mmCIF file of C-alpha atoms and ligand atoms in Angstrom:
data_model
loop_
_atom_site.group_PDB
_atom_site.id
_atom_site.type_symbol
_atom_site.label_atom_id
_atom_site.label_comp_id
_atom_site.label_asym_id
_atom_site.label_seq_id
_atom_site.Cartn_x
_atom_site.Cartn_y
_atom_site.Cartn_z
ATOM 1 C CA UNK T 1 0.000 0.000 0.000
ATOM 2 C CA UNK T 2 1.239 3.399 -0.900
ATOM 3 C CA UNK T 3 0.998 5.539 2.240
ATOM 4 C CA UNK T 4 0.098 8.610 0.198
ATOM 5 C CA UNK T 5 -3.088 6.881 -0.909
ATOM 6 C CA UNK T 6 -3.959 5.827 2.609
ATOM 7 C CA UNK T 7 -3.223 9.021 4.543
ATOM 8 C CA UNK T 8 -0.551 7.418 6.728
ATOM 9 C CA UNK T 9 -2.625 4.424 7.861
ATOM 10 C CA UNK T 10 0.337 2.038 7.813
ATOM 11 C CA UNK T 11 2.353 4.450 9.939
ATOM 12 C CA UNK T 12 -0.475 5.073 12.435
ATOM 13 C CA UNK T 13 -1.666 1.472 12.734
ATOM 14 C CA UNK T 14 1.745 -0.060 13.300
ATOM 15 C CA UNK T 15 3.023 -3.197 15.038
ATOM 16 C CA UNK T 16 3.030 -1.620 18.498
ATOM 17 C CA UNK T 17 -0.623 -0.541 18.210
ATOM 18 C CA UNK T 18 -1.628 -3.890 16.713
ATOM 19 C CA UNK T 19 0.056 -5.759 19.600
ATOM 20 C CA UNK T 20 -1.653 -3.515 22.147
ATOM 21 C CA UNK T 21 -5.109 -3.957 20.516
ATOM 22 C CA UNK T 22 -4.604 -7.720 20.403
ATOM 23 C CA UNK T 23 -3.540 -7.828 24.050
ATOM 24 C CA UNK T 24 -6.632 -5.786 25.066
ATOM 25 C CA UNK T 25 -8.970 -8.058 23.061
ATOM 26 C CA UNK T 26 -7.425 -11.188 24.592
ATOM 27 C CA UNK T 27 -7.726 -9.871 28.134
ATOM 28 C CA UNK T 28 -11.048 -7.978 28.085
ATOM 29 C CA UNK T 29 -12.866 -8.939 24.855
ATOM 30 C CA UNK T 30 -14.361 -6.504 22.335
ATOM 31 C CA UNK T 31 -14.302 -2.772 23.125
ATOM 32 C CA UNK T 32 -17.645 -1.345 24.232
ATOM 33 C CA UNK T 33 -18.675 0.251 20.908
ATOM 34 C CA UNK T 34 -17.649 -2.906 19.012
ATOM 35 C CA UNK T 35 -19.760 -5.003 21.370
ATOM 36 C CA UNK T 36 -22.732 -2.699 20.736
ATOM 37 C CA UNK T 37 -22.270 -3.239 16.970
ATOM 38 C CA UNK T 38 -21.978 -7.012 17.449
ATOM 39 C CA UNK T 39 -25.162 -7.098 19.560
ATOM 40 C CA UNK T 40 -27.068 -5.002 17.002
ATOM 41 C CA UNK T 41 -25.986 -7.324 14.170
ATOM 42 C CA UNK T 42 -26.778 -10.481 16.141
ATOM 43 C CA UNK T 43 -30.302 -9.099 16.723
ATOM 44 C CA UNK T 44 -30.711 -9.414 12.938
ATOM 45 C CA UNK T 45 -29.959 -13.161 12.942
ATOM 46 C CA UNK T 46 -26.734 -13.427 10.987
ATOM 47 C CA UNK T 47 -26.530 -17.218 10.896
ATOM 48 C CA UNK T 48 -25.074 -18.581 7.626
ATOM 49 C CA UNK T 49 -24.302 -15.114 6.234
ATOM 50 C CA UNK T 50 -21.063 -13.928 4.639
ATOM 51 C CA UNK T 51 -19.177 -10.957 6.096
ATOM 52 C CA UNK T 52 -16.979 -8.268 4.553
ATOM 53 C CA UNK T 53 -15.151 -6.429 7.348
ATOM 54 C CA UNK T 54 -13.318 -3.318 6.148
ATOM 55 C CA UNK T 55 -10.548 -1.897 8.366
ATOM 56 C CA UNK T 56 -11.109 -4.712 10.828
ATOM 57 C CA UNK T 57 -7.890 -4.122 12.781
ATOM 58 C CA UNK T 58 -7.000 -7.293 14.698
ATOM 59 C CA UNK T 59 -10.183 -8.978 13.446
ATOM 60 C CA UNK T 60 -12.517 -8.748 16.447
ATOM 61 C CA UNK T 61 -15.728 -8.336 14.402
ATOM 62 C CA UNK T 62 -14.714 -11.199 12.094
ATOM 63 C CA UNK T 63 -14.002 -13.601 14.954
ATOM 64 C CA UNK T 64 -16.998 -12.677 17.086
ATOM 65 C CA UNK T 65 -19.441 -12.959 14.159
ATOM 66 C CA UNK T 66 -17.941 -16.296 13.085
ATOM 67 C CA UNK T 67 -18.654 -17.428 16.666
ATOM 68 C CA UNK T 68 -22.255 -16.276 16.065
ATOM 69 C CA UNK T 69 -22.418 -18.665 13.056
ATOM 70 C CA UNK T 70 -21.553 -16.292 10.248
ATOM 71 C CA UNK T 71 -20.245 -18.655 7.567
ATOM 72 C CA UNK T 72 -17.291 -16.844 5.973
ATOM 73 C CA UNK T 73 -15.467 -13.548 6.416
ATOM 74 C CA UNK T 74 -13.341 -11.355 4.155
ATOM 75 C CA UNK T 75 -11.047 -8.804 5.742
ATOM 76 C CA UNK T 76 -9.835 -5.770 3.789
ATOM 77 C CA UNK T 77 -7.262 -3.943 5.891
ATOM 78 C CA UNK T 78 -4.835 -1.204 4.865
ATOM 79 C CA UNK T 79 -2.313 -1.913 7.620
ATOM 80 C CA UNK T 80 0.069 -4.808 7.173
ATOM 81 C CA UNK T 81 0.760 -4.948 10.920
ATOM 82 C CA UNK T 82 -2.943 -5.283 11.729
ATOM 83 C CA UNK T 83 -3.444 -7.884 8.995
ATOM 84 C CA UNK T 84 -0.618 -9.988 10.501
ATOM 85 C CA UNK T 85 -2.045 -9.632 14.020
ATOM 86 C CA UNK T 86 -5.529 -10.584 12.751
ATOM 87 C CA UNK T 87 -4.138 -13.692 11.016
ATOM 88 C CA UNK T 88 -2.276 -14.695 14.175
ATOM 89 C CA UNK T 89 -5.406 -14.358 16.333
ATOM 90 C CA UNK T 90 -7.637 -16.189 13.842
ATOM 91 C CA UNK T 91 -5.111 -19.035 13.790
ATOM 92 C CA UNK T 92 -4.996 -19.114 17.596
ATOM 93 C CA UNK T 93 -8.803 -19.247 17.834
ATOM 94 C CA UNK T 94 -9.101 -21.842 15.034
ATOM 95 C CA UNK T 95 -10.942 -19.658 12.508
ATOM 96 C CA UNK T 96 -8.241 -19.032 9.906
ATOM 97 C CA UNK T 97 -9.890 -21.375 7.371
ATOM 98 C CA UNK T 98 -13.009 -19.196 7.419
ATOM 99 C CA UNK T 99 -11.348 -15.825 6.748
ATOM 100 C CA UNK T 100 -9.894 -14.453 3.508
ATOM 101 C CA UNK T 101 -7.446 -11.577 3.924
ATOM 102 C CA UNK T 102 -7.000 -8.720 1.452
ATOM 103 C CA UNK T 103 -4.319 -6.191 2.224
ATOM 104 C CA UNK T 104 -4.796 -2.661 0.890
ATOM 105 C CA UNK T 105 -7.025 0.380 0.633
ATOM 106 C CA UNK T 106 -10.615 -0.819 0.191
ATOM 107 C CA UNK T 107 -11.376 2.140 -2.075
ATOM 108 C CA UNK T 108 -8.666 0.963 -4.482
ATOM 109 C CA UNK T 109 -9.647 -2.715 -4.230
ATOM 110 C CA UNK T 110 -13.470 -2.336 -4.144
ATOM 111 C CA UNK T 111 -14.191 -3.345 -7.729
ATOM 112 C CA UNK T 112 -12.543 -6.735 -7.202
ATOM 113 C CA UNK T 113 -14.161 -7.443 -3.816
ATOM 114 C CA UNK T 114 -17.292 -9.619 -4.029
ATOM 115 C CA UNK T 115 -20.524 -8.526 -2.347
ATOM 116 C CA UNK T 116 -21.252 -9.946 1.115
ATOM 117 C CA UNK T 117 -24.451 -10.341 3.130
ATOM 118 C CA UNK T 118 -23.002 -8.136 5.879
ATOM 119 C CA UNK T 119 -20.513 -5.287 5.479
ATOM 120 C CA UNK T 120 -18.962 -3.694 8.569
ATOM 121 C CA UNK T 121 -16.787 -0.626 9.169
ATOM 122 C CA UNK T 122 -16.011 -0.432 12.875
ATOM 123 C CA UNK T 123 -14.274 2.906 13.631
ATOM 124 C CA UNK T 124 -12.948 3.190 10.070
ATOM 125 C CA UNK T 125 -14.933 6.111 8.606
ATOM 126 C CA UNK T 126 -13.055 8.399 11.031
ATOM 127 C CA UNK T 127 -9.700 7.379 9.468
ATOM 128 C CA UNK T 128 -10.524 8.245 5.879
ATOM 129 C CA UNK T 129 -11.001 11.597 4.192
ATOM 130 C CA UNK T 130 -12.956 10.590 1.091
ATOM 131 C CA UNK T 131 -16.134 9.200 2.661
ATOM 132 C CA UNK T 132 -18.042 9.463 -0.587
ATOM 133 C CA UNK T 133 -15.743 6.745 -1.953
ATOM 134 C CA UNK T 134 -15.342 4.695 1.226
ATOM 135 C CA UNK T 135 -18.992 4.695 2.308
ATOM 136 C CA UNK T 136 -20.494 4.674 -1.194
ATOM 137 C CA UNK T 137 -18.376 1.761 -2.453
ATOM 138 C CA UNK T 138 -18.727 -0.281 0.741
ATOM 139 C CA UNK T 139 -22.509 0.206 1.079
ATOM 140 C CA UNK T 140 -22.872 -0.989 -2.522
ATOM 141 C CA UNK T 141 -21.169 -4.266 -1.474
ATOM 142 C CA UNK T 142 -23.749 -5.046 1.295
ATOM 143 C CA UNK T 143 -26.458 -7.472 0.125
ATOM 144 C CA UNK T 144 -28.366 -7.546 3.429
ATOM 145 C CA UNK T 145 -26.836 -5.618 6.342
ATOM 146 C CA UNK T 146 -24.434 -2.703 6.717
ATOM 147 C CA UNK T 147 -23.022 -1.870 10.143
ATOM 148 C CA UNK T 148 -20.956 1.191 11.001
ATOM 149 C CA UNK T 149 -19.362 2.680 14.097
ATOM 150 C CA UNK T 150 -18.250 6.276 13.617
ATOM 151 C CA UNK T 151 -17.823 9.399 15.768
ATOM 152 C CA UNK T 152 -20.833 11.428 16.883
ATOM 153 C CA UNK T 153 -20.522 14.715 15.031
ATOM 154 C CA UNK T 154 -20.862 17.227 17.853
ATOM 155 C CA UNK T 155 -18.525 19.883 19.180
ATOM 156 C CA UNK T 156 -16.723 17.717 21.737
ATOM 157 C CA UNK T 157 -15.704 15.039 19.218
ATOM 158 C CA UNK T 158 -14.736 17.734 16.699
ATOM 159 C CA UNK T 159 -12.591 19.466 19.341
ATOM 160 C CA UNK T 160 -10.956 16.140 20.299
ATOM 161 C CA UNK T 161 -10.205 15.391 16.644
ATOM 162 C CA UNK T 162 -8.760 18.877 16.085
ATOM 163 C CA UNK T 163 -6.427 18.493 19.088
ATOM 164 C CA UNK T 164 -5.373 14.974 18.037
ATOM 165 C CA UNK T 165 -4.663 16.236 14.518
ATOM 166 C CA UNK T 166 -2.419 18.995 15.876
ATOM 167 C CA UNK T 167 -0.263 16.282 17.476
ATOM 168 C CA UNK T 168 -0.177 14.265 14.229
ATOM 169 C CA UNK T 169 0.866 17.413 12.383
ATOM 170 C CA UNK T 170 3.551 18.312 14.975
ATOM 171 C CA UNK T 171 4.985 14.795 14.678
ATOM 172 C CA UNK T 172 5.088 15.177 10.894
ATOM 173 C CA UNK T 173 2.602 12.344 10.382
ATOM 174 C CA UNK T 174 0.253 12.110 7.411
ATOM 175 C CA UNK T 175 -2.549 10.452 9.383
ATOM 176 C CA UNK T 176 -5.572 12.562 10.347
ATOM 177 C CA UNK T 177 -8.750 11.719 12.209
ATOM 178 C CA UNK T 178 -12.077 12.945 10.734
ATOM 179 C CA UNK T 179 -15.447 13.680 12.309
ATOM 180 C CA UNK T 180 -17.593 13.470 9.195
ATOM 181 C CA UNK T 181 -21.124 14.846 9.033
ATOM 182 C CA UNK T 182 -23.686 12.247 10.144
ATOM 183 C CA UNK T 183 -26.143 13.666 7.625
ATOM 184 C CA UNK T 184 -23.681 13.083 4.784
ATOM 185 C CA UNK T 185 -22.773 9.561 5.932
ATOM 186 C CA UNK T 186 -26.436 8.618 6.389
ATOM 187 C CA UNK T 187 -27.370 10.051 2.962
ATOM 188 C CA UNK T 188 -24.581 8.090 1.246
ATOM 189 C CA UNK T 189 -25.763 4.848 2.847
ATOM 190 C CA UNK T 190 -29.431 5.487 2.037
ATOM 191 C CA UNK T 191 -28.363 6.435 -1.479
ATOM 192 C CA UNK T 192 -27.042 2.882 -1.862
ATOM 193 C CA UNK T 193 -30.564 1.570 -1.160
ATOM 194 C CA UNK T 194 -30.183 0.746 2.550
ATOM 195 C CA UNK T 195 -32.567 1.733 5.351
ATOM 196 C CA UNK T 196 -31.760 2.329 8.990
ATOM 197 C CA UNK T 197 -32.611 -0.648 11.237
ATOM 198 C CA UNK T 198 -31.051 0.376 14.554
ATOM 199 C CA UNK T 199 -29.279 3.351 16.068
ATOM 200 C CA UNK T 200 -27.272 3.307 19.304
ATOM 201 C CA UNK T 201 -24.775 5.696 20.874
ATOM 202 C CA UNK T 202 -21.926 5.699 23.357
ATOM 203 C CA UNK T 203 -20.388 8.937 24.629
ATOM 204 C CA UNK T 204 -18.131 9.171 21.549
ATOM 205 C CA UNK T 205 -19.540 6.822 18.922
ATOM 206 C CA UNK T 206 -22.685 6.218 16.936
ATOM 207 C CA UNK T 207 -23.413 2.608 16.045
ATOM 208 C CA UNK T 208 -25.813 2.231 13.143
ATOM 209 C CA UNK T 209 -27.095 -0.867 11.359
ATOM 210 C CA UNK T 210 -28.804 -0.559 7.975
ATOM 211 C CA UNK T 211 -30.570 -3.245 5.966
ATOM 212 C CA UNK T 212 -32.063 -3.917 2.534
HETATM 213 C C1 SAM S 1 -9.226 2.844 14.322
HETATM 214 S S1 SAM S 1 -8.793 1.349 13.492
HETATM 215 C C2 SAM S 1 -10.186 0.331 13.907
HETATM 216 C C3 SAM S 1 -9.858 -1.135 13.891
HETATM 217 C C4 SAM S 1 -11.029 -2.030 14.294
HETATM 218 N N1 SAM S 1 -12.094 -1.973 13.307
HETATM 219 C C5 SAM S 1 -11.533 -1.629 15.644
HETATM 220 O O1 SAM S 1 -12.588 -0.978 15.727
HETATM 221 O O2 SAM S 1 -10.843 -1.948 16.632
HETATM 222 C C6 SAM S 1 -9.105 1.734 11.797
HETATM 223 C C7 SAM S 1 -8.594 0.644 10.865
HETATM 224 O O3 SAM S 1 -9.154 0.868 9.572
HETATM 225 C C8 SAM S 1 -8.147 0.650 8.603
HETATM 226 N N2 SAM S 1 -8.561 1.434 7.429
HETATM 227 C C9 SAM S 1 -8.850 2.759 7.382
HETATM 228 N N3 SAM S 1 -9.194 3.136 6.141
HETATM 229 C C10 SAM S 1 -9.128 2.018 5.373
HETATM 230 C C11 SAM S 1 -9.339 1.757 3.990
HETATM 231 N N4 SAM S 1 -9.682 2.737 3.153
HETATM 232 N N5 SAM S 1 -9.180 0.495 3.535
HETATM 233 C C12 SAM S 1 -8.813 -0.509 4.385
HETATM 234 N N6 SAM S 1 -8.586 -0.317 5.717
HETATM 235 C C13 SAM S 1 -8.726 0.929 6.199
HETATM 236 C C14 SAM S 1 -6.861 1.110 9.280
HETATM 237 O O4 SAM S 1 -5.721 0.532 8.695
HETATM 238 C C15 SAM S 1 -7.091 0.633 10.721
HETATM 239 O O5 SAM S 1 -6.609 -0.659 10.930
#
């Protein structure tokens, strides 16, 4: 992956972060907002479905949905370090035969990625500038369900993002965090023919499941 295309994702989501995320998952399970997404998807009865998990990090959504009887998963992840950590964990848990790994920017790879019953982007929309491409192309790949976790777009999250971005800039990093407009994200998803099924919030995140 060319870092210029991916706004410094490889640099930001490096081996140290991947190891720390994996350690946290092994000791305490899915993070709160991820668990909320998993619960919302399981409410839809996902048994036998296929999953496309974009920006899945160490693979928590893939593994937890496979445990809920999702049949197969495809991971598209722009960080090599996270892809390696996800493979390692899937192997450890005995699910590696059920997961196909694609390494790269989903926006670049989208045309070659088959549709799946469920598409998930857990805390990924906030890492990518061009949401028209990321959300539009990914929503078009969801045959049944589309689940997203992304920041609530109110002043506190915007202030947090602005401060975080100052530090990225000071360190000379390309990576930026984005608090995209909820109205824009929602319109892009609806524009792909999906309707909202459930909406939940934590203090920082909105967790939304759409369906066809
Ligand atoms: C904040 S992490 C979230 C990881 C995991 N989903 C979670 O919630 O713990 C964002 C991940 O999305 C990946 N990512 C961001 N934009 C992407 C894109 N366009 N294509 C593929 N992966 C992407 C990054 O490499 C990173 O691993």
